[in-house]
XYZ file of C-alpha atoms in Angstrom:
730
model
C 16.204 15.334 20.965
C 16.243 18.893 19.691
C 15.842 18.009 16.044
C 12.469 16.889 14.710
C 11.926 14.740 11.652
C 12.390 16.838 8.529
C 11.538 16.035 4.941
C 14.598 15.899 2.688
C 13.530 14.776 -0.771
C 11.723 12.111 -2.747
C 12.604 9.924 -5.698
C 10.394 8.242 -8.235
C 8.997 10.235 -11.148
C 6.009 12.448 -10.355
C 3.681 14.170 -12.799
C 4.201 17.924 -12.612
C 0.972 19.982 -12.711
C 0.334 21.657 -16.035
C 2.537 19.334 -18.086
C -0.007 16.826 -19.423
C -1.155 17.633 -22.982
C -4.744 17.209 -24.104
C -5.774 15.243 -27.152
C -5.045 11.684 -28.320
C -3.239 9.702 -25.652
C 0.462 9.053 -26.038
C 1.711 5.463 -25.908
C 3.405 6.097 -22.560
C 0.477 7.906 -20.893
C 0.191 6.778 -17.273
C -2.128 7.206 -14.316
C -1.153 7.046 -10.657
C -3.423 4.933 -8.429
C -6.782 6.039 -9.920
C -9.742 5.470 -7.592
C -13.078 7.098 -8.430
C -14.700 6.953 -11.878
C -18.041 8.161 -13.225
C -19.557 9.093 -16.571
C -21.198 12.490 -17.042
C -24.322 13.361 -19.032
C -22.282 13.533 -22.259
C -20.886 10.028 -21.763
C -17.397 11.273 -20.927
C -15.507 9.491 -18.176
C -14.268 11.432 -15.130
C -11.343 9.709 -13.397
C -9.862 10.608 -10.021
C -6.144 10.280 -10.757
C -5.632 10.215 -7.017
C -1.876 9.688 -6.838
C -1.369 12.688 -9.128
C -3.957 14.792 -7.221
C -6.067 15.663 -10.236
C -9.235 14.669 -12.091
C -9.029 13.657 -15.747
C -11.873 13.622 -18.260
C -11.688 11.191 -21.202
C -13.927 10.589 -24.166
C -16.132 7.511 -23.995
C -13.767 5.202 -25.875
C -10.774 6.258 -23.725
C -8.747 7.381 -26.719
C -8.522 11.109 -25.944
C -7.874 13.216 -22.866
C -10.357 16.092 -22.956
C -9.742 17.947 -19.678
C -7.234 17.999 -16.820
C -8.733 19.408 -13.610
C -5.985 20.394 -11.188
C -8.387 22.097 -8.765
C -10.602 25.132 -8.179
C -7.676 27.499 -8.736
C -7.890 31.070 -7.479
C -11.528 30.589 -6.456
C -10.224 28.838 -3.327
C -6.894 30.593 -2.672
C -6.175 28.579 0.484
C -6.364 25.306 -1.471
C -6.183 25.985 -5.209
C -5.154 22.409 -6.084
C -6.902 19.149 -5.361
C -5.101 16.841 -2.941
C -5.985 13.155 -3.204
C -9.379 13.373 -4.963
C -11.097 10.065 -4.255
C -14.574 9.836 -5.740
C -16.799 11.640 -8.216
C -20.589 11.643 -8.278
C -22.936 13.423 -10.721
C -25.724 15.799 -9.727
C -29.056 14.087 -10.536
C -30.485 16.915 -12.666
C -27.824 19.570 -13.275
C -24.550 19.409 -15.162
C -22.489 19.258 -11.986
C -19.951 16.692 -10.815
C -19.132 16.369 -7.116
C -15.600 15.355 -6.117
C -14.438 14.361 -2.642
C -11.123 16.146 -2.074
C -9.784 14.063 0.814
C -6.568 15.983 1.376
C -8.411 19.262 1.902
C -11.413 17.819 3.755
C -14.011 19.137 1.338
C -16.398 18.302 -1.481
C -15.823 20.299 -4.665
C -18.566 20.758 -7.261
C -17.504 21.347 -10.854
C -19.964 22.580 -13.484
C -19.589 21.545 -17.090
C -21.067 21.818 -20.528
C -20.134 20.097 -23.755
C -16.914 22.085 -24.074
C -15.802 23.508 -20.729
C -15.471 22.592 -17.043
C -15.326 25.175 -14.269
C -15.435 25.409 -10.474
C -18.908 25.958 -9.023
C -18.704 25.677 -5.221
C -17.150 23.697 -2.359
C -18.378 22.681 1.074
C -17.482 20.649 4.126
C -15.696 23.318 6.148
C -17.965 22.775 9.140
C -20.307 25.111 10.979
C -22.308 25.575 14.120
C -24.063 22.216 13.659
C -21.259 19.955 12.475
C -17.513 19.515 12.589
C -15.531 19.996 9.356
C -15.123 17.026 7.071
C -11.943 15.195 7.957
C -11.319 12.687 5.157
C -14.256 12.570 2.704
C -14.209 9.424 0.606
C -17.318 7.712 -0.812
C -20.166 9.893 -2.068
C -23.649 9.260 -3.471
C -26.944 11.017 -4.216
C -30.176 9.507 -2.842
C -33.780 10.417 -3.586
C -35.608 9.928 -0.319
C -39.270 9.297 0.419
C -40.067 13.037 0.379
C -38.976 13.168 -3.265
C -35.961 15.336 -2.482
C -32.414 14.396 -3.472
C -29.715 14.466 -0.805
C -25.970 13.973 -0.870
C -24.266 11.502 1.495
C -20.509 11.464 2.152
C -18.379 8.907 4.028
C -15.923 10.711 6.324
C -13.406 7.884 6.542
C -11.064 8.775 9.418
C -13.335 11.135 11.334
C -13.338 10.563 15.108
C -13.787 12.409 18.365
C -11.910 12.229 21.640
C -14.460 9.868 23.203
C -15.441 7.805 20.156
C -13.307 6.178 17.446
C -16.292 5.759 15.116
C -16.210 7.381 11.691
C -19.319 8.996 10.198
C -21.559 9.345 7.177
C -22.751 12.923 6.612
C -25.955 14.040 4.886
C -26.031 17.305 2.925
C -28.383 19.083 0.593
C -27.235 19.171 -3.005
C -26.039 22.723 -2.332
C -23.806 21.556 0.512
C -25.926 22.492 3.538
C -25.527 20.118 6.484
C -28.599 18.057 7.408
C -27.498 15.255 9.754
C -24.935 12.511 10.305
C -24.677 9.017 11.744
C -21.750 7.103 13.234
C -23.436 3.864 14.264
C -26.190 1.628 12.932
C -28.306 0.011 15.638
C -31.131 -2.485 15.617
C -32.199 -5.782 17.135
C -28.865 -7.369 16.275
C -25.323 -6.148 16.734
C -24.742 -2.400 16.821
C -22.458 -1.530 13.928
C -19.778 1.078 14.365
C -18.653 2.872 11.226
C -14.914 2.277 10.950
C -13.001 3.642 7.948
C -16.017 3.567 5.580
C -14.912 4.014 1.987
C -17.387 3.021 -0.708
C -20.906 4.444 -0.746
C -23.743 3.839 -3.214
C -27.537 4.039 -3.381
C -30.495 2.556 -5.229
C -33.734 4.021 -6.571
C -35.622 2.861 -3.460
C -33.799 5.229 -1.115
C -31.325 2.718 0.316
C -27.671 3.363 1.066
C -25.018 0.685 0.533
C -21.984 1.443 2.672
C -18.642 -0.390 2.530
C -17.695 -0.384 6.210
C -14.116 -1.310 5.416
C -12.737 -1.430 8.957
C -15.241 -4.145 9.872
C -15.102 -6.000 6.525
C -18.789 -5.594 5.732
C -21.315 -3.892 3.477
C -24.294 -2.345 5.266
C -27.652 -1.707 3.591
C -29.364 1.245 5.248
C -32.763 2.716 4.412
C -32.880 6.511 4.498
C -36.395 6.145 5.967
C -34.966 4.925 9.263
C -34.652 7.576 11.959
C -31.318 8.753 13.349
C -31.151 9.181 17.124
C -27.949 10.384 18.799
C -25.997 9.775 15.594
C -27.206 6.164 15.426
C -29.480 4.818 12.687
C -32.424 2.991 14.265
C -32.736 -0.072 12.052
C -35.709 -2.459 12.493
C -33.548 -5.445 11.497
C -29.926 -6.379 10.963
C -28.374 -4.295 8.217
C -25.435 -6.459 7.172
C -25.745 -7.286 3.500
C -22.306 -8.853 3.106
C -19.561 -9.809 5.498
C -16.041 -11.131 5.035
C -15.851 -13.984 7.517
C -12.596 -14.019 9.423
C -10.413 -10.977 9.941
C -7.991 -10.403 7.062
C -4.431 -10.239 8.315
C -1.923 -7.647 7.209
C -2.275 -4.876 4.668
C -1.337 -7.314 1.934
C -4.663 -9.146 2.361
C -6.675 -7.739 -0.518
C -10.131 -9.287 -0.100
C -11.311 -6.376 2.045
C -14.443 -4.607 0.846
C -13.371 -1.056 0.054
C -16.034 -0.233 -2.499
C -19.646 -0.934 -3.349
C -21.434 0.209 -6.510
C -25.137 0.049 -7.384
C -26.079 0.150 -11.048
C -29.759 -0.411 -11.791
C -30.901 -3.499 -9.898
C -27.403 -4.907 -9.394
C -24.906 -4.391 -6.574
C -21.260 -4.723 -7.603
C -18.736 -5.429 -4.837
C -15.101 -5.457 -5.951
C -12.771 -7.291 -3.607
C -15.272 -9.475 -1.721
C -13.434 -12.201 -3.580
C -9.817 -11.255 -4.211
C -9.186 -9.793 -7.688
C -12.795 -10.354 -8.710
C -16.118 -8.535 -8.785
C -19.080 -10.173 -7.077
C -22.526 -9.193 -8.335
C -25.640 -9.301 -6.119
C -29.264 -8.338 -6.468
C -30.635 -5.578 -4.252
C -31.539 -8.098 -1.540
C -27.990 -9.381 -1.260
C -28.399 -12.629 -3.173
C -25.328 -13.468 -5.226
C -25.979 -13.372 -8.959
C -22.542 -13.931 -10.457
C -18.808 -13.641 -9.928
C -16.786 -11.819 -12.567
C -13.268 -13.127 -12.095
C -11.471 -12.618 -15.376
C -11.229 -10.766 -18.654
C -11.513 -11.728 -22.304
C -10.062 -9.102 -24.657
C -12.262 -8.267 -27.623
C -10.854 -8.392 -31.140
C -10.664 -4.583 -31.342
C -8.720 -4.138 -28.100
C -5.435 -2.445 -29.022
C -2.165 -3.809 -27.664
C -0.084 -1.706 -25.314
C 3.355 -0.678 -26.584
C 6.222 -2.846 -25.380
C 9.237 -1.176 -23.770
C 10.779 -4.113 -21.905
C 10.786 -7.902 -22.068
C 8.448 -8.254 -19.094
C 5.905 -6.017 -20.848
C 4.925 -9.026 -22.983
C 3.916 -11.010 -19.902
C 2.505 -7.993 -18.071
C 0.326 -7.031 -21.018
C -0.957 -10.571 -21.470
C -1.887 -10.903 -17.788
C -3.452 -7.452 -17.758
C -5.832 -8.646 -20.463
C -7.081 -11.700 -18.579
C -7.166 -10.845 -14.861
C -8.483 -8.099 -12.622
C -5.836 -6.368 -10.515
C -7.524 -5.134 -7.350
C -10.650 -3.641 -9.016
C -12.031 -0.742 -7.003
C -14.768 1.463 -8.456
C -17.332 0.638 -11.154
C -19.678 2.860 -13.118
C -21.935 2.349 -16.116
C -21.126 3.722 -19.546
C -23.774 6.051 -20.974
C -26.068 4.520 -23.617
C -24.058 1.288 -23.823
C -25.960 -1.611 -22.212
C -23.913 -3.860 -19.915
C -20.767 -1.767 -20.467
C -18.848 -0.492 -17.449
C -15.732 1.419 -16.492
C -13.595 -0.064 -13.694
C -10.661 1.512 -11.878
C -7.669 -0.611 -10.857
C -5.521 1.473 -8.476
C -2.839 -1.184 -7.970
C -2.296 -1.431 -11.729
C -2.768 2.341 -12.198
C -5.269 1.741 -14.970
C -8.927 2.151 -15.877
C -10.609 -0.432 -18.089
C -13.789 -0.466 -20.136
C -15.550 -3.835 -20.135
C -18.797 -5.562 -21.022
C -20.293 -7.737 -18.264
C -23.219 -9.818 -19.581
C -26.237 -10.216 -17.301
C -25.809 -13.913 -16.608
C -25.709 -16.047 -13.505
C -22.743 -18.010 -12.237
C -19.067 -17.439 -12.961
C -18.376 -15.129 -15.844
C -15.573 -13.279 -17.586
C -15.862 -9.640 -18.539
C -15.138 -8.698 -22.135
C -12.315 -6.162 -22.217
C -13.032 -3.361 -24.671
C -10.341 -0.790 -23.903
C -8.003 0.431 -21.181
C -6.189 3.622 -20.267
C -3.026 3.906 -18.213
C 0.171 2.326 -19.482
C 2.309 0.275 -17.155
C 4.373 2.629 -14.970
C 7.712 1.247 -16.133
C 9.417 4.132 -17.914
C 12.827 2.722 -18.847
C 14.253 5.919 -20.368
C 17.868 5.931 -19.176
C 18.214 9.652 -19.855
C 15.947 10.489 -16.947
C 17.245 10.662 -13.394
C 14.396 8.529 -12.093
C 11.765 6.203 -13.518
C 8.176 5.746 -12.466
C 7.267 3.300 -9.714
C 4.195 1.129 -9.414
C 3.405 -0.147 -5.916
C 6.762 0.531 -4.263
C 6.973 -1.726 -1.196
C 10.423 -1.694 0.417
C 13.840 -0.065 0.528
C 17.151 -1.347 1.894
C 20.713 -0.066 1.896
C 24.208 -1.370 2.574
C 26.775 -0.359 5.153
C 30.407 -1.066 4.363
C 31.378 -0.775 8.030
C 28.797 -3.339 9.028
C 30.315 -6.061 6.851
C 33.766 -5.454 8.346
C 32.765 -6.207 11.951
C 34.827 -9.160 13.218
C 32.834 -11.852 14.968
C 33.654 -15.212 16.419
C 32.941 -17.948 13.877
C 29.868 -20.051 14.481
C 30.629 -23.500 15.847
C 30.266 -26.186 13.223
C 27.509 -28.687 13.898
C 28.540 -31.800 11.947
C 31.157 -33.006 9.480
C 29.272 -31.497 6.534
C 29.344 -28.052 8.158
C 33.010 -28.534 9.047
C 33.803 -29.478 5.468
C 31.853 -26.439 4.187
C 33.734 -24.086 6.515
C 37.105 -25.544 5.545
C 36.276 -25.295 1.851
C 35.075 -21.693 2.083
C 38.124 -20.746 4.166
C 40.440 -21.941 1.398
C 38.292 -20.297 -1.267
C 38.219 -17.016 0.655
C 42.017 -16.942 0.858
C 42.423 -17.274 -2.901
C 39.514 -14.920 -3.598
C 41.123 -12.220 -1.412
C 44.386 -12.661 -3.295
C 42.591 -12.323 -6.610
C 40.526 -9.329 -5.446
C 43.602 -7.489 -4.147
C 45.629 -8.186 -7.267
C 42.850 -7.203 -9.663
C 41.588 -4.289 -7.566
C 37.957 -5.314 -7.833
C 35.295 -4.272 -5.344
C 31.837 -5.830 -5.870
C 30.259 -3.218 -3.587
C 31.842 -0.167 -5.215
C 28.630 0.860 -6.964
C 26.509 0.070 -3.904
C 28.534 2.273 -1.538
C 25.865 4.986 -1.413
C 22.996 3.151 -3.034
C 19.636 1.758 -2.036
C 17.740 -1.220 -3.405
C 14.043 -0.621 -4.019
C 11.388 -3.245 -4.726
C 9.068 -1.878 -7.403
C 6.527 -4.607 -6.777
C 4.007 -3.632 -9.440
C 6.728 -3.638 -12.086
C 8.223 -6.951 -10.887
C 11.690 -5.518 -10.478
C 14.306 -4.169 -8.102
C 15.652 -0.683 -8.818
C 18.884 0.889 -7.585
C 19.293 4.539 -6.611
C 22.285 6.632 -5.580
C 21.120 8.125 -2.283
C 24.123 10.381 -1.728
C 23.868 12.428 -4.921
C 21.929 15.685 -5.110
C 19.370 15.030 -6.395
C 19.101 11.275 -5.961
C 19.268 9.485 -9.277
C 18.661 6.017 -10.621
C 21.611 3.737 -11.318
C 21.972 0.887 -13.746
C 19.811 -2.111 -12.956
C 21.887 -4.237 -10.561
C 19.602 -7.287 -10.577
C 20.773 -10.168 -12.722
C 19.038 -12.894 -10.767
C 15.565 -14.335 -11.182
C 13.058 -11.843 -9.760
C 9.403 -12.910 -9.626
C 6.106 -11.045 -9.104
C 5.040 -10.872 -5.476
C 8.433 -9.962 -3.988
C 7.677 -7.695 -1.069
C 10.172 -7.085 1.763
C 13.950 -7.265 2.128
C 16.731 -7.551 4.652
C 20.506 -7.780 4.338
C 22.641 -10.450 6.031
C 26.339 -9.814 6.644
C 27.870 -13.280 7.198
C 30.960 -13.252 9.410
C 31.964 -16.557 7.786
C 31.045 -16.887 4.100
C 28.642 -19.746 3.400
C 29.511 -22.362 0.824
C 28.881 -21.157 -2.707
C 29.227 -17.437 -2.034
C 31.203 -16.093 -4.979
C 32.462 -12.931 -3.259
C 33.223 -13.602 0.434
C 32.848 -10.523 2.601
C 29.836 -9.204 0.723
C 26.284 -9.310 2.093
C 23.416 -11.563 1.053
C 20.013 -10.039 0.313
C 16.873 -11.902 1.450
C 13.512 -11.130 -0.219
C 10.090 -12.439 0.832
C 7.517 -13.307 -1.812
C 3.935 -12.725 -0.706
C 2.360 -14.730 -3.538
C 4.744 -17.688 -3.790
C 5.153 -17.948 0.011
C 8.914 -18.318 -0.317
C 12.101 -16.403 0.476
C 14.752 -15.828 -2.198
C 18.445 -15.083 -1.569
C 20.725 -12.957 -3.747
C 24.510 -12.550 -3.667
C 26.938 -10.170 -5.392
C 29.093 -11.354 -8.267
C 32.557 -9.825 -8.925
C 31.038 -7.233 -11.277
C 28.768 -5.990 -8.491
C 25.501 -7.403 -9.813
C 22.982 -9.333 -7.743
C 22.517 -12.961 -8.754
C 20.634 -15.798 -7.110
C 22.228 -17.581 -4.180
C 20.966 -21.096 -3.564
C 17.342 -22.089 -3.862
C 14.343 -20.239 -2.417
C 13.180 -21.687 0.885
C 9.757 -22.092 2.444
C 6.597 -23.463 0.882
C 2.968 -22.438 0.912
C 0.840 -23.904 3.664
C -1.476 -23.205 6.573
C 0.052 -24.400 9.832
C 2.800 -26.983 10.120
C 6.563 -26.582 10.135
C 8.466 -25.000 7.288
C 5.362 -23.536 5.670
C 4.566 -19.887 5.031
C 1.372 -18.077 4.122
C 1.609 -14.489 2.857
C 5.045 -13.743 4.355
C 5.757 -10.053 4.812
C 8.634 -8.523 6.822
C 11.940 -10.326 7.381
C 14.971 -9.769 9.624
C 18.295 -11.613 9.992
C 20.682 -11.300 12.930
C 24.459 -11.658 12.949
C 24.248 -15.383 13.700
C 22.334 -16.074 10.505
C 19.033 -16.617 12.305
C 16.178 -15.594 10.039
C 12.815 -14.350 11.310
C 9.839 -14.042 8.948
C 6.464 -12.413 9.639
C 4.290 -15.359 8.578
C 1.197 -13.169 8.387
C -1.666 -15.491 7.530
C -0.328 -18.179 9.859
C -0.349 -15.621 12.703
C 3.208 -16.395 13.773
C 6.911 -15.736 13.382
C 8.764 -18.389 11.400
C 12.400 -18.863 12.457
C 15.078 -20.341 10.169
C 18.873 -20.714 10.200
C 21.351 -20.381 7.344
C 23.979 -23.127 7.614
C 27.695 -23.021 6.631
C 26.666 -25.076 3.583
C 24.331 -22.267 2.496
C 21.306 -24.458 3.163
C 18.539 -22.721 5.119
C 16.973 -24.956 7.765
C 13.669 -24.440 9.559
C 14.042 -23.932 13.316
C 10.701 -23.165 14.955
C 7.483 -21.144 14.918
C 6.405 -18.871 17.750
C 3.713 -16.362 18.677
C 3.197 -13.649 21.238
C 2.373 -15.601 24.414
C 0.842 -18.341 22.217
C -1.861 -15.886 21.111
C -3.766 -17.085 18.029
C -4.751 -13.458 17.322
C -1.114 -12.444 16.872
C -0.854 -10.551 13.552
C 2.815 -9.899 12.681
C 3.673 -7.911 9.578
C 7.233 -6.613 10.090
C 10.297 -7.306 12.255
C 13.422 -5.421 13.318
C 16.343 -6.632 15.458
C 18.317 -4.474 17.890
C 21.943 -4.752 19.028
C 20.903 -7.207 21.774
C 19.255 -9.497 19.208
C 15.792 -8.676 20.528
C 12.958 -8.828 18.005
C 10.589 -5.863 17.665
C 7.460 -6.974 15.807
C 4.545 -4.936 14.446
C 1.443 -6.751 15.718
C -0.707 -4.964 13.202
C -4.304 -5.746 14.099
C -3.542 -5.590 17.819
C -2.169 -2.082 17.268
C 1.076 -2.467 19.169
C 4.682 -3.625 19.099
C 5.666 -6.986 20.594
C 9.188 -7.661 21.807
C 10.807 -11.123 21.878
C 14.222 -12.428 22.769
C 16.362 -14.222 20.219
C 14.724 -17.591 20.962
C 11.185 -16.278 20.526
C 10.266 -15.844 24.186
C 7.782 -13.030 24.809
C 9.338 -10.089 26.697
C 7.176 -6.966 26.660
C 4.766 -4.937 24.574
C 4.356 -1.267 23.725
C 1.447 0.778 22.393
C -2.332 0.552 22.225
C -5.248 1.328 19.911
C -5.946 4.970 19.182
C -5.816 7.867 16.760
C -2.673 9.960 16.849
C -4.067 13.495 16.551
C -0.933 15.083 18.010
C 2.109 12.891 17.453
C 3.965 14.492 20.361
C 1.097 13.686 22.729
C -0.467 10.516 21.294
C 2.773 8.744 20.363
C 1.754 5.601 22.269
C -1.407 5.184 20.184
C -1.247 3.056 17.049
C -3.618 2.030 14.282
C -2.428 -0.860 12.134
C 1.324 -0.226 12.499
C 2.763 -1.616 9.276
C 6.536 -1.452 9.583
C 9.382 -0.995 12.036
C 13.107 -0.431 11.589
C 16.106 0.208 13.849
C 18.955 2.680 13.428
C 21.530 2.290 16.213
C 19.599 2.587 19.471
C 16.605 4.235 17.838
C 13.468 2.515 16.625
C 11.166 4.033 14.006
C 7.550 2.963 13.462
C 5.350 3.435 10.405
C 1.916 3.938 12.011
C -0.177 3.249 8.928
C -3.711 4.524 9.568
C -2.404 7.486 11.562
C 0.053 8.210 8.721
C 2.651 9.032 11.345
C 6.360 8.267 11.599
C 7.524 7.929 15.200
C 11.064 7.756 16.562
C 11.786 6.082 19.914
C 14.919 5.359 21.875
C 15.085 1.687 22.838
C 15.090 0.993 26.577
C 15.465 -2.166 28.621
C 11.749 -2.825 28.903
C 10.033 0.041 27.101
C 10.405 2.619 24.347
C 11.136 6.289 25.019
C 9.518 8.668 22.549
C 11.798 11.253 20.948
C 10.107 12.784 17.920
C 7.567 12.159 15.193
C 5.776 13.634 12.224
C 2.352 13.365 10.611
C 2.783 12.811 6.878
C -0.814 12.720 5.610
C -2.540 15.411 3.545
C 0.601 16.718 1.912
C 1.718 16.474 -1.682
C 4.298 13.719 -2.177
C 6.959 16.178 -3.314
C 6.508 17.927 0.046
C 6.841 14.778 2.140
C 3.261 13.575 1.880
C 2.538 9.878 2.352
C -0.575 7.900 1.454
C 0.126 4.178 1.952
C 3.644 3.674 3.377
C 5.009 0.158 3.642
C 8.397 -1.251 4.716
C 10.543 1.609 5.967
C 14.334 1.649 6.286
C 16.620 3.867 8.384
C 20.372 4.368 8.403
C 22.510 7.029 10.101
C 19.734 9.528 10.620
C 17.955 9.072 7.298
C 14.569 7.422 6.989
C 13.350 6.006 3.668
C 9.577 5.634 3.307
C 8.273 3.786 0.207
C 4.698 4.681 -0.677
C 2.726 2.003 -2.511
C 0.081 4.399 -3.872
C 1.773 7.782 -4.364
C 4.503 5.610 -5.929
C 7.475 7.520 -4.571
C 10.091 7.014 -1.878
C 10.186 9.912 0.567
C 13.373 10.545 2.525
C 13.406 12.183 5.952
C 16.150 13.211 8.354
C 15.960 12.875 12.119
C 18.448 13.545 14.897
C 20.110 10.154 15.142
C 23.805 10.173 15.839
C 26.129 8.453 13.410
C 26.156 4.879 14.778
C 29.321 2.888 15.065
C 29.460 -0.416 13.278
C 28.913 -2.475 16.394
C 25.621 -0.731 17.041
C 24.057 -1.452 13.693
C 21.404 -4.106 13.975
C 21.518 -7.096 11.698
């Protein structure tokens, strides 16, 4: 192929630098996946508004925006703006705030006084004794035994050619390199640092490191020596461990953060949507698993009907809490970031033992659900999947499926008669249910509990009227489109497709059909039920694919299998079978695509490869292996947690999640042939940058990449030929 992947455009409203006013917050003020939070010496709260690539400073009661920090400016001409700032950490004695600027591989120090904030210095560019910072994330200051304060930084995706381990780097407070470690040894298991994120410290000189890739929190004394980049621990250093490997990126109880405040260790996410509190020795003190709004908590403005429910739930539950810091001079009061809800809350957590609710005092960050019809695009919140329609695909003639019993025969006869009269009516009235969907895409805005429609042929892309008139519930995740060659019983508009949507929370699949006006309404009843093991059960279903015969394949993630179903002429969906890759219990499917030969291509996420099955679920071959993709044109066969796969004609595209790479292959008989690829990390979203891509979709040379944390859909073009209708996979 002589044409590489090229960025075309993005849709989903983004905050433009320099447009946010200071002062009292507007009712519709929003954040975008905020991560790091910390109070400064004046009690003001610094927030890493990571998805908007900026740092915001609020007053202590979160009612006013005092400063917007876009970056160092002209002091660093090569990188004047921040790009994905992740964490902030105060200097122990000076009025300085450190910020890890992941996208630029540096730590930036900002000085401040009561009125102003200005750039002081930056470091992390590397030198004769250490390699440049790759992806700085967690950061903390520790006073060691010698009485000197040092700065430690987690370099999340750092690796070398011979070692996949990440690292934790030690600096002076002025940014001079001291040392680093990549492993923690001892009498027990040697711990490799893998994607470490959170980092904290106590007054005794101990580090608390959230070793996210291995689902553990390590407690490390800074007194222990480091030999060959390995901490020499006298005993096992695991403070907490999540037993059993979480499966799929939708599994949220992975320890991404750890926070030490006084004599308490706060671990968000050890229990899903809760904060577990421990003492410094790792003994559990309490679990904070809910919120109670105080009488003076102001209500958020309501712009849509679902805002009533959303606001009520937001006041009583945590939504993926991430970082915690103490409020200045307010005992037992804390600030907590919630990236998945794009909010920061201020709460009181009493020092009690057992289960406890936090008292909600205030929050900042309105729901990202701008419904202003005058704008070309609204905001997204946790965008998970995109799908489109192909008019040619629905017109492909196929042999009708043989009826199985008299009920199926009756259903086919009934629908045949109905289709005849429907076609007469449609021709006479000139209606076309798909007219508005000709050049449109459906987009699941998961955090806003809705499906949005965009015209993807206009320039620029713009949002259309809401096409969903069916019942849409929170937790809907992935989609696929089925083009029935024979309309099932109960389909109002024969010849139109049926949309299937998986629900991660409810463990069901919902079907939608088009009505004559072109709106999506429910078709039949959802199928599947929650359960571990057994037939007809699902647990955390993710990707879904349907072939031309109406055979449905679901990535049943937490059951470690593919669940196969069949839609009948009656419209009833019947369970067929479950299958795994060579009966492997460690099979971890998260997405599925089907080629023109009805072969299944499955992302086996935690085994870092693609598995290929025939239509009946028999294992055929595998492609890919574990590894970082430093050069996509060289390391294309290396994967790290591949999250999604899609097929466009005879080309297969993979979303390689940790590598933040999009790879295009031509499908062969027993292997994949690499054609082109692109690395999409460390770019601004309006330049094609991607942070956490999910279920991708491709059609006729265009690739749609929804990003759950930048909250945009990026569109790319690659050199795929225009496929004919027979080559389009179901």
